[in-house]
CSV table of C-alpha atoms in Angstrom, one decimal:
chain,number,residue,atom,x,y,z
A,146,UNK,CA,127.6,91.6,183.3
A,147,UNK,CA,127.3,90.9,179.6
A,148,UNK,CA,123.4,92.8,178.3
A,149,UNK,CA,121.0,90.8,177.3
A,150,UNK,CA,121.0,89.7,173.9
A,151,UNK,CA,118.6,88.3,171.5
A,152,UNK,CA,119.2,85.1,169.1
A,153,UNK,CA,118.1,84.1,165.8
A,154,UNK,CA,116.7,80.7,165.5
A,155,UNK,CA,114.7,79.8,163.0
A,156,UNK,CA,113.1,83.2,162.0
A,157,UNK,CA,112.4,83.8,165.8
A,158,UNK,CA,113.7,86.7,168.0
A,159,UNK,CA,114.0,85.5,171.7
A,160,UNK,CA,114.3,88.9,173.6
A,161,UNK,CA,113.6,89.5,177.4
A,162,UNK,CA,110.5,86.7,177.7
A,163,UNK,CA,108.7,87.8,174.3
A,164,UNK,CA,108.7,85.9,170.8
A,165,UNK,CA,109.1,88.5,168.0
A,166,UNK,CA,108.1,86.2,164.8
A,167,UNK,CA,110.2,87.4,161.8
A,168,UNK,CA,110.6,85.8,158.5
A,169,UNK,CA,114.0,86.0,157.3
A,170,UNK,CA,115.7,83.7,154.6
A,171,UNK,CA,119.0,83.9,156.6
A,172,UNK,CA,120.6,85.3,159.8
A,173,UNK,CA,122.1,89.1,158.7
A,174,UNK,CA,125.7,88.8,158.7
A,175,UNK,CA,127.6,92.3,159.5
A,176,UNK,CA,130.4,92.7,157.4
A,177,UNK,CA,133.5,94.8,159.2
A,178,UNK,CA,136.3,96.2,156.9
A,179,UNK,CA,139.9,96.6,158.5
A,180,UNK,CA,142.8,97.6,157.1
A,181,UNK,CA,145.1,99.4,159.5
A,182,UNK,CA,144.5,100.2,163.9
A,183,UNK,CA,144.1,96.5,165.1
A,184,UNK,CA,142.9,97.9,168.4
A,185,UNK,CA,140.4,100.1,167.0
A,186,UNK,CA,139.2,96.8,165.3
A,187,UNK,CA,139.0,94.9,168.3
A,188,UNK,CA,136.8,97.4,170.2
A,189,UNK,CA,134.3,97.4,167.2
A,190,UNK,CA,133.8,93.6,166.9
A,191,UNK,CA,134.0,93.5,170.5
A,192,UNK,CA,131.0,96.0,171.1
A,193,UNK,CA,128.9,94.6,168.4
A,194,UNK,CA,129.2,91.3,170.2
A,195,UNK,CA,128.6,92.2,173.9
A,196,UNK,CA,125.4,94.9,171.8
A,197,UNK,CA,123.6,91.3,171.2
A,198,UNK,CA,124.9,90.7,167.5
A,199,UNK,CA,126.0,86.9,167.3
A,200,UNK,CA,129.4,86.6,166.7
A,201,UNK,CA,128.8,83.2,163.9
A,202,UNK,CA,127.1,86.4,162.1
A,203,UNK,CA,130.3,88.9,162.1
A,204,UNK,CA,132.5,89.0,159.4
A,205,UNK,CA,135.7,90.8,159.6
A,206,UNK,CA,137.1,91.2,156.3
A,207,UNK,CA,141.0,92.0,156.3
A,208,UNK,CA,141.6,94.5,153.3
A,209,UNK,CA,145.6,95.3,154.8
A,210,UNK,CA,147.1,94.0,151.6
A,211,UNK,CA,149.7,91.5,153.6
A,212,UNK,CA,148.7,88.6,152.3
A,213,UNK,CA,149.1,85.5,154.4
A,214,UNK,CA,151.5,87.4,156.8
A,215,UNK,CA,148.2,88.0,159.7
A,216,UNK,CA,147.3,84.7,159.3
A,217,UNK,CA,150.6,83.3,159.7
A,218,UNK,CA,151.2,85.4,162.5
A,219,UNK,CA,154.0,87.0,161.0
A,220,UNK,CA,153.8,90.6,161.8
A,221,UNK,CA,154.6,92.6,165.1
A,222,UNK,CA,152.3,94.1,166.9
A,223,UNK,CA,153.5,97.7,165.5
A,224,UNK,CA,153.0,97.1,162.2
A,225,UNK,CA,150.9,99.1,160.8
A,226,UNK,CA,148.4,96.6,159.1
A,227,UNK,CA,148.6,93.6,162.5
A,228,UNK,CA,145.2,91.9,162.7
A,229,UNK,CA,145.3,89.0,165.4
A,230,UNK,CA,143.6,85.9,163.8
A,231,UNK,CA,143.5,84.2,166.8
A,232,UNK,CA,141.4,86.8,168.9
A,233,UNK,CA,139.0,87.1,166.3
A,234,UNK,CA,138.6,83.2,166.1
A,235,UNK,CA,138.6,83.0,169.7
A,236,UNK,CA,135.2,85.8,170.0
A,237,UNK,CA,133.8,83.3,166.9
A,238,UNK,CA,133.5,85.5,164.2
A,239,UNK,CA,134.2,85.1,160.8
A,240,UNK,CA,137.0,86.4,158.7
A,241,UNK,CA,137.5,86.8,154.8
A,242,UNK,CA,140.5,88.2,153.4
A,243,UNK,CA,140.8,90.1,150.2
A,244,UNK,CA,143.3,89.3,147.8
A,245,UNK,CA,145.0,92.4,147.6
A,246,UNK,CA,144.7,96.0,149.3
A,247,UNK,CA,141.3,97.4,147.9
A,248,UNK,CA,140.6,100.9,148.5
A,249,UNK,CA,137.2,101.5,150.1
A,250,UNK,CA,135.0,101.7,146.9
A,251,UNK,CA,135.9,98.5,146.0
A,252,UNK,CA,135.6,97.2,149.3
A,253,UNK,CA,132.1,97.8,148.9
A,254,UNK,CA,131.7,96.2,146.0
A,255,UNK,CA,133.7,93.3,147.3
A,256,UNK,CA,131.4,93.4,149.9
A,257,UNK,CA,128.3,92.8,147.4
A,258,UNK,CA,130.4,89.9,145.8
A,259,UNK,CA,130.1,88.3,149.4
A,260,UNK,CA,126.5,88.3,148.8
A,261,UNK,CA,126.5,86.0,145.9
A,262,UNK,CA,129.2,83.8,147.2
A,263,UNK,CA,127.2,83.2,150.4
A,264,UNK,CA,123.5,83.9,149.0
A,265,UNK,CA,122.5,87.0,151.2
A,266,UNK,CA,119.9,88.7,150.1
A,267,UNK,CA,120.6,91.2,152.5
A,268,UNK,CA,123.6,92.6,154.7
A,269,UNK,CA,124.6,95.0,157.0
A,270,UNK,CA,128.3,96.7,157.0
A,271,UNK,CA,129.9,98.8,159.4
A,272,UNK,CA,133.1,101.2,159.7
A,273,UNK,CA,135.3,99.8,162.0
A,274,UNK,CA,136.0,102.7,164.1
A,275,UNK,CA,133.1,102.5,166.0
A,276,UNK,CA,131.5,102.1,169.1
A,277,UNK,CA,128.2,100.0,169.4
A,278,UNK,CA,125.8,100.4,172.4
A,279,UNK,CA,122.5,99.3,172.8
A,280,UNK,CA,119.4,101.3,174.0
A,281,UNK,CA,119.7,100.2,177.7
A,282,UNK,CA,118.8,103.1,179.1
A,283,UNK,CA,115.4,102.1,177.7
A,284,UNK,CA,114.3,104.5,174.3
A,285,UNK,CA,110.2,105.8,173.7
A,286,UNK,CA,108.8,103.8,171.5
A,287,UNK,CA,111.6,101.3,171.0
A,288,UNK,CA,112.6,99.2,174.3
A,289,UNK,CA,112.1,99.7,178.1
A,290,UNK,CA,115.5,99.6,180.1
A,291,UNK,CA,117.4,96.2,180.1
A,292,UNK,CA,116.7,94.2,182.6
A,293,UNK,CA,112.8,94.8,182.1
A,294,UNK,CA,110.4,92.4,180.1
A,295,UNK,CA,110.3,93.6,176.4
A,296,UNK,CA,114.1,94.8,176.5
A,297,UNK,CA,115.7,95.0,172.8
A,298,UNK,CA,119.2,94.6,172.3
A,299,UNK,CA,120.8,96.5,168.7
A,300,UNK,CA,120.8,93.2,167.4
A,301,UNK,CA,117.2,92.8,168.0
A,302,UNK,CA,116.0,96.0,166.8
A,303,UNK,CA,118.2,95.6,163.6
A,304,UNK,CA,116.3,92.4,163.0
A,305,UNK,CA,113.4,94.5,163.3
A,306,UNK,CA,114.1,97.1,160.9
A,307,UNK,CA,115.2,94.5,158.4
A,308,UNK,CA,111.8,92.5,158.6
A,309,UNK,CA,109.8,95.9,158.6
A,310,UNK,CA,111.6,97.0,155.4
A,311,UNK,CA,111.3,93.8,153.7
A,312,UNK,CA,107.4,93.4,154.8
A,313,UNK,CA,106.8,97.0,153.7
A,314,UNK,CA,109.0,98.7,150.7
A,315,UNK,CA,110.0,96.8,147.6
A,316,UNK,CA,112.4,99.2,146.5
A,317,UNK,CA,114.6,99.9,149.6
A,318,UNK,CA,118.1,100.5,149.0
A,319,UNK,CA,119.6,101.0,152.3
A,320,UNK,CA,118.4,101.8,155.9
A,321,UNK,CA,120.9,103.9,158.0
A,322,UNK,CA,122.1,104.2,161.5
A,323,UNK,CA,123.7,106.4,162.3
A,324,UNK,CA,124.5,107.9,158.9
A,325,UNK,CA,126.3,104.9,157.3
A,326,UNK,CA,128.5,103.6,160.5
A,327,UNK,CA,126.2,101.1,160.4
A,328,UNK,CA,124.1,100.3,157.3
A,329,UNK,CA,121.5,97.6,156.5
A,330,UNK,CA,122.3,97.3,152.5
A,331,UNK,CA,120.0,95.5,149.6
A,332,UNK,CA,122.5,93.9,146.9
A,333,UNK,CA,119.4,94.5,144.5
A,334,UNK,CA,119.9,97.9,144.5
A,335,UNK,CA,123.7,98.2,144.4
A,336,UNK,CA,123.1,95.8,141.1
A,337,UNK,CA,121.0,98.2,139.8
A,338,UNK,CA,123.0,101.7,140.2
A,339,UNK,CA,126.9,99.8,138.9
A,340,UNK,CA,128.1,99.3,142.6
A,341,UNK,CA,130.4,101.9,143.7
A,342,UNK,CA,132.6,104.0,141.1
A,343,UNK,CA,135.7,102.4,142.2
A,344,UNK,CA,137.5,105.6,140.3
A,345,UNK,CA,136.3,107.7,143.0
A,346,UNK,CA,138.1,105.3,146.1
A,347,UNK,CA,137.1,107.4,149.2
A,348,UNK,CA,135.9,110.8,149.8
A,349,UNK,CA,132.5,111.4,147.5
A,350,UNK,CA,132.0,108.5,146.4
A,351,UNK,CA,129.5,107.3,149.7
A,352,UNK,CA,128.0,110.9,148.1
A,353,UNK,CA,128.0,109.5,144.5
A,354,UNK,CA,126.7,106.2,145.5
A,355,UNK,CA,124.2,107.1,147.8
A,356,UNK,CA,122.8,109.8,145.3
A,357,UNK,CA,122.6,107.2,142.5
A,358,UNK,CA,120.2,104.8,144.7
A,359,UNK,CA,117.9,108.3,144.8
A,360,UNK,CA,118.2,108.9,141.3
A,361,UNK,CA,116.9,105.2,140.8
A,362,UNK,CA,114.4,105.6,143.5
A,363,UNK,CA,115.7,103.3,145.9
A,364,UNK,CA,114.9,104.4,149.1
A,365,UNK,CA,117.2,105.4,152.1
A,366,UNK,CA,115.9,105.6,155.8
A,367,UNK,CA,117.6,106.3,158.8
A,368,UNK,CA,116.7,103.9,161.5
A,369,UNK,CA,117.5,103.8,165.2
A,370,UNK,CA,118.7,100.2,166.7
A,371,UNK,CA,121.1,101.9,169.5
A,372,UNK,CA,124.6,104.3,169.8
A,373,UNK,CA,126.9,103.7,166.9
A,374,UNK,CA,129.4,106.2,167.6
A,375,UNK,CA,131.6,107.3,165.3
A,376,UNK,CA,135.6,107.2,167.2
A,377,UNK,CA,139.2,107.2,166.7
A,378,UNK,CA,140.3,106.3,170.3
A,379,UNK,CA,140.1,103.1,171.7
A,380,UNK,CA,138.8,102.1,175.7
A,381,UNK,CA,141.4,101.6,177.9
A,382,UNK,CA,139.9,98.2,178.8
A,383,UNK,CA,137.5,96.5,176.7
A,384,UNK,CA,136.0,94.2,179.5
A,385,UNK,CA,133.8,97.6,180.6
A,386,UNK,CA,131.8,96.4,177.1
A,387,UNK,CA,131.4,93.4,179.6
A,388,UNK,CA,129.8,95.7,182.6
A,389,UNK,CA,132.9,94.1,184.7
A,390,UNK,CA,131.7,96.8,187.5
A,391,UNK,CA,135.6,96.3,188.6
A,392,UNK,CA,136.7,98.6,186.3
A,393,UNK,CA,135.9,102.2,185.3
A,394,UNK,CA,135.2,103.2,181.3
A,395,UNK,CA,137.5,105.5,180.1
A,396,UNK,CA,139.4,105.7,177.0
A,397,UNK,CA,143.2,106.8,175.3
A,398,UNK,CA,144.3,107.6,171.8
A,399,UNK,CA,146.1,104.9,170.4
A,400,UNK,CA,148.3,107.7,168.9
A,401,UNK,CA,148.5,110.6,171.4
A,402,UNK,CA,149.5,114.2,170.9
A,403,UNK,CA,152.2,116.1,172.7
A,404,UNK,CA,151.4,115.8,176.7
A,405,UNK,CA,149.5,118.5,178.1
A,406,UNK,CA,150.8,121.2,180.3
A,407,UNK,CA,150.8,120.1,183.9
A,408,UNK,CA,147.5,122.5,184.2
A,409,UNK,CA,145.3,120.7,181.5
A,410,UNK,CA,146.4,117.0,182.8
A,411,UNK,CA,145.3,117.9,186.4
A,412,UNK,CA,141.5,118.9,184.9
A,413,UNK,CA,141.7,116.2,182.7
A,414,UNK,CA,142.4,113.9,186.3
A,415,UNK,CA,139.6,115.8,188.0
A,416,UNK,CA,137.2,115.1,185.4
A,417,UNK,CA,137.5,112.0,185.1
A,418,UNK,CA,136.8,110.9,188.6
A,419,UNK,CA,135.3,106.9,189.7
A,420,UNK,CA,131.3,107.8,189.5
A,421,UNK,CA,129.2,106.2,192.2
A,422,UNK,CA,126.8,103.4,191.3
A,423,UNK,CA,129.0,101.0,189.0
A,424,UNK,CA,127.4,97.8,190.4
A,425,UNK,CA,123.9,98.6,188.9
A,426,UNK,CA,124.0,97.6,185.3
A,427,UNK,CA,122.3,100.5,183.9
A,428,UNK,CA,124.5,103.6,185.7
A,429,UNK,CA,127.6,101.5,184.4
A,430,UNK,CA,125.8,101.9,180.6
A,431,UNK,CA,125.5,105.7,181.4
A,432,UNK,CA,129.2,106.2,182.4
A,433,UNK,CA,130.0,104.3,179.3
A,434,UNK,CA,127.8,106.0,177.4
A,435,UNK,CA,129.5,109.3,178.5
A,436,UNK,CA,132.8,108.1,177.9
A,437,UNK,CA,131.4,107.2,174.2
A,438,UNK,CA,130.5,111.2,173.8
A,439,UNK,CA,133.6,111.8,175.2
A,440,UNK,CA,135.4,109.9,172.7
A,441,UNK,CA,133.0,111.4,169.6
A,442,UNK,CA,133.6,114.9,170.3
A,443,UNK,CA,137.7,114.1,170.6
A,444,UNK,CA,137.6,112.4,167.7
A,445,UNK,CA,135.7,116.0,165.6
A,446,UNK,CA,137.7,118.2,167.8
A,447,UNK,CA,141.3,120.1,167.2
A,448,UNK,CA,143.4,116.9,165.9
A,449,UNK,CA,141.9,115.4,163.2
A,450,UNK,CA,139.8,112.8,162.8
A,451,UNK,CA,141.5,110.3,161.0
A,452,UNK,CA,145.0,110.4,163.3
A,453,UNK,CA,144.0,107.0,164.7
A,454,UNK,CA,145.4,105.9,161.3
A,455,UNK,CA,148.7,106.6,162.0
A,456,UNK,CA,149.2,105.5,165.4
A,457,UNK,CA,151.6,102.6,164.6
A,458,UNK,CA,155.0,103.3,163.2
A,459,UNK,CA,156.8,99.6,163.3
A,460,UNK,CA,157.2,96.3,161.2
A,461,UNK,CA,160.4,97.5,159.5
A,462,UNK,CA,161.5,94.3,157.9
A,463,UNK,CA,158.6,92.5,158.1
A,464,UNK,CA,156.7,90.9,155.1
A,465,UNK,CA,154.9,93.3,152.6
A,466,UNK,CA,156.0,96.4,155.0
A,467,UNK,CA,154.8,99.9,154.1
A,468,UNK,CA,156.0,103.2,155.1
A,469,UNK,CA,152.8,103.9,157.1
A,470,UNK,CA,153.5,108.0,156.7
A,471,UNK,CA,154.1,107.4,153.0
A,472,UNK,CA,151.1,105.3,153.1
A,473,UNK,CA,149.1,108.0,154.5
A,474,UNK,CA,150.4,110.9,152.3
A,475,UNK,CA,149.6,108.5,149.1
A,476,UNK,CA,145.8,107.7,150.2
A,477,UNK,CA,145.4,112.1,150.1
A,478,UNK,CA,146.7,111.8,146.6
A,479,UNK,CA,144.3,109.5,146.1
A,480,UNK,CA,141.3,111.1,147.9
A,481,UNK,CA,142.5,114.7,145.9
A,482,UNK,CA,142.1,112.6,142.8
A,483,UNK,CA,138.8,110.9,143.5
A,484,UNK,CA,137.2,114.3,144.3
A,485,UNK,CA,138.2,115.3,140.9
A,486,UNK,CA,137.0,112.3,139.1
A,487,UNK,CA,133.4,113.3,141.2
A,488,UNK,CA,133.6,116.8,139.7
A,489,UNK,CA,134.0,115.6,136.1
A,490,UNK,CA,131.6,112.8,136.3
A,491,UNK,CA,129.1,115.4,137.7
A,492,UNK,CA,130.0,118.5,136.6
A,493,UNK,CA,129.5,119.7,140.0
A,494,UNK,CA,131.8,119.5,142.9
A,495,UNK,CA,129.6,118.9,145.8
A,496,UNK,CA,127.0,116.6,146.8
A,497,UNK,CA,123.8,118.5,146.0
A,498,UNK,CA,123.8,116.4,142.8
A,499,UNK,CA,120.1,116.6,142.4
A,500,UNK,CA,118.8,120.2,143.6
A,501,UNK,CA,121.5,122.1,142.8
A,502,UNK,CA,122.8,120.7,139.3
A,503,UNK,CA,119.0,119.7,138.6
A,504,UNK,CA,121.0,116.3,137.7
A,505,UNK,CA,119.9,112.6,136.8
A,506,UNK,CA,121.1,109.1,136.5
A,507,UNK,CA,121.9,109.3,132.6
A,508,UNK,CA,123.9,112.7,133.3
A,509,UNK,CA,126.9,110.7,134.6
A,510,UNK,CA,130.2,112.1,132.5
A,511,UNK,CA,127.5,114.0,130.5
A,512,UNK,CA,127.7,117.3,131.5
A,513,UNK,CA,129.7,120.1,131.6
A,514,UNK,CA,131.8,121.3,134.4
A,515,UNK,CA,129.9,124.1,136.0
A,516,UNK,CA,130.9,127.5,137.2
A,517,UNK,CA,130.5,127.7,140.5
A,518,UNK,CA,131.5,124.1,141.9
């Protein structure tokens, strides 16, 4: 059973029997970057969809850097940097390809480029590894349980959030959920702070960014519109996002460790045995649900949490092919670098910017390095 969902249609929300009047100037396109773990991809665009978000609205942007080797179907399944045009067009969303491999800084400001190209005056982005849910459990305050009058998908209550913000604060910069795995984004406010220092590519640079809206007073909530879980494994079958009550949520890492001892595999069997109850929509939501902290808490425990990076090795001989290890070992040269270009920007190493180097917007490659961080 796929959850109820809510459509835009000319500024009206249509959600379990009730018209929500909103006043949008266009439906909220959610922009999804990708540049390497195809099936991570697919789960993300996949869950967004079957959480309510229209898929005319998604855009996947393909930042792998091989050209027109995807959309020619050139590459192997293996290969590192495989995205499967044809999927995506068959689910109906969107995709925009960047004209070479951007690191993620300037994919965000790639990103705010969009919005001029196609006039949004608003958008929301999202990491690809994720996992979207809706509320349908029900959530105080927010929605009753799906299949009850009143029930809000994620897509509806991001609609929400975007019209309260927009009916109430003129200088909002960004509204969070979930930290920035999913983020509602005003290109106003990037304009006004540079866009992202593109010489600081990935780690501190959501820090500098995101202190330089608060330097400028641009404000940044955190919001609530469902589960965005933050994950590096993917389901073993993406039709449970479907509630297909024939089949039990459960997950596998797309690049596995070593196999466990004989001991550990037989728990791991016993825990994860077929719960009672999968025909009623709402206990299949909480056994997904559970298999969605499951995956969370794998993906922050002993291995790392960016391994799902690495899990495909093939493609040699393929167009625009790329030692995915060397690949890897290069972007840690890069993030090393980045961190450094945040220190001497700042003179401070970490992200207390504000209250504890007492910094402001004009500081920026101002100051002196100082003696502590």
């Amino acid at each position: 059973m796929r959850p109820r969902q809510a459509f835009f249609l000319a500024g009206l929300i249509v959600s379990g029997g009730f018209l929500i009047f909103l006043f949008l100037e266009v439906p909220p396109p959610l922009i999804i970057g990708f540049t390497r773990s195809w099936p991570i991809l697919l789960q993300a665009v996949v869950s967004y969809i079957t959480a309510g978000w229209p898929a005319e609205q998604i855009y996947v942007v393909e930042n792998t850097g091989m050209q027109q080797a995807n959309a020619r179907g050139q590459l192997s399944l293996q290969h590192p940097w495989y995205m499967n045009h044809t999927s995506l067009k068959r689910l109906g969303v969107n995709i925009i390809q960047t004209p070479v491999l951007l690191n993620f800084a300037q994919l965000q400001n790639f990103y705010l480029s969009l919005s001029y190209i196609h006039s949004w005056p608003y958008y929301f982005w999202s990491h690809m590894d994720v996992l979207a849910l809706g509320h349908e459990n029900g959530f105080e305050g927010l929605t009753p349980r799906a299949g009850e009058p009143g029930y809000k998908s994620l897509y509806t209550l991001c609609l929400e959030e975007l019209n309260r913000t927009l009916a109430t604060d003129e200088r909002w910069g960004t509204r969070f959920f979930a930290y920035d795995h999913l983020t509602l984004q005003n290109p106003k406010a990037l304009e006004d702070i540079g866009g992202w220092d593109t010489l600081i590519p990935y780690y501190m640079t959501d820090c500098d960014t995101y202190t330089r809206f608060h330097m400028r007073n641009w404000t940044q909530n955190d919001s609530n519109c469902g589960v965005v879980t933050d994950t590096s494994v993917v389901l073993d079958n993406l039709l449970v996002l479907y509630r297909d009550p024939s089949v039990t949520p459960d997950f596998r890492d797309p690049n596995p460790p070593p196999p466990p001892s004989a001991g550990e595999g037989k728990q791991k069997r016993q825990a994860r045995g077929v719960p009672p109850g999968l025909n009623e929509p709402v206990e299949y939501w909480k056994r997904l649900l559970e298999v969605a902290d499951r995956m969370f808490h794998y993906k922050h425990g002993d291995r790392g949490r960016n391994t799902w990076q690495s899990g495909q090795h093939g493609g040699q001989g393929e167009p625009f092919y790329y030692d995915s290890t060397g690949f890897s070992e290069a972007l840690e040269v890069l993030t090393e670098a980045g961190k450094e270009v945040f220190r001497r920007k700042w003179g401070h190493g970490d992200c207390d910017l504000i209250g504890g180097g007492g910094l402001k917007f004009e500081d920026q490659w101002k100051v002196l390095k100082d003696r502590e961080n």
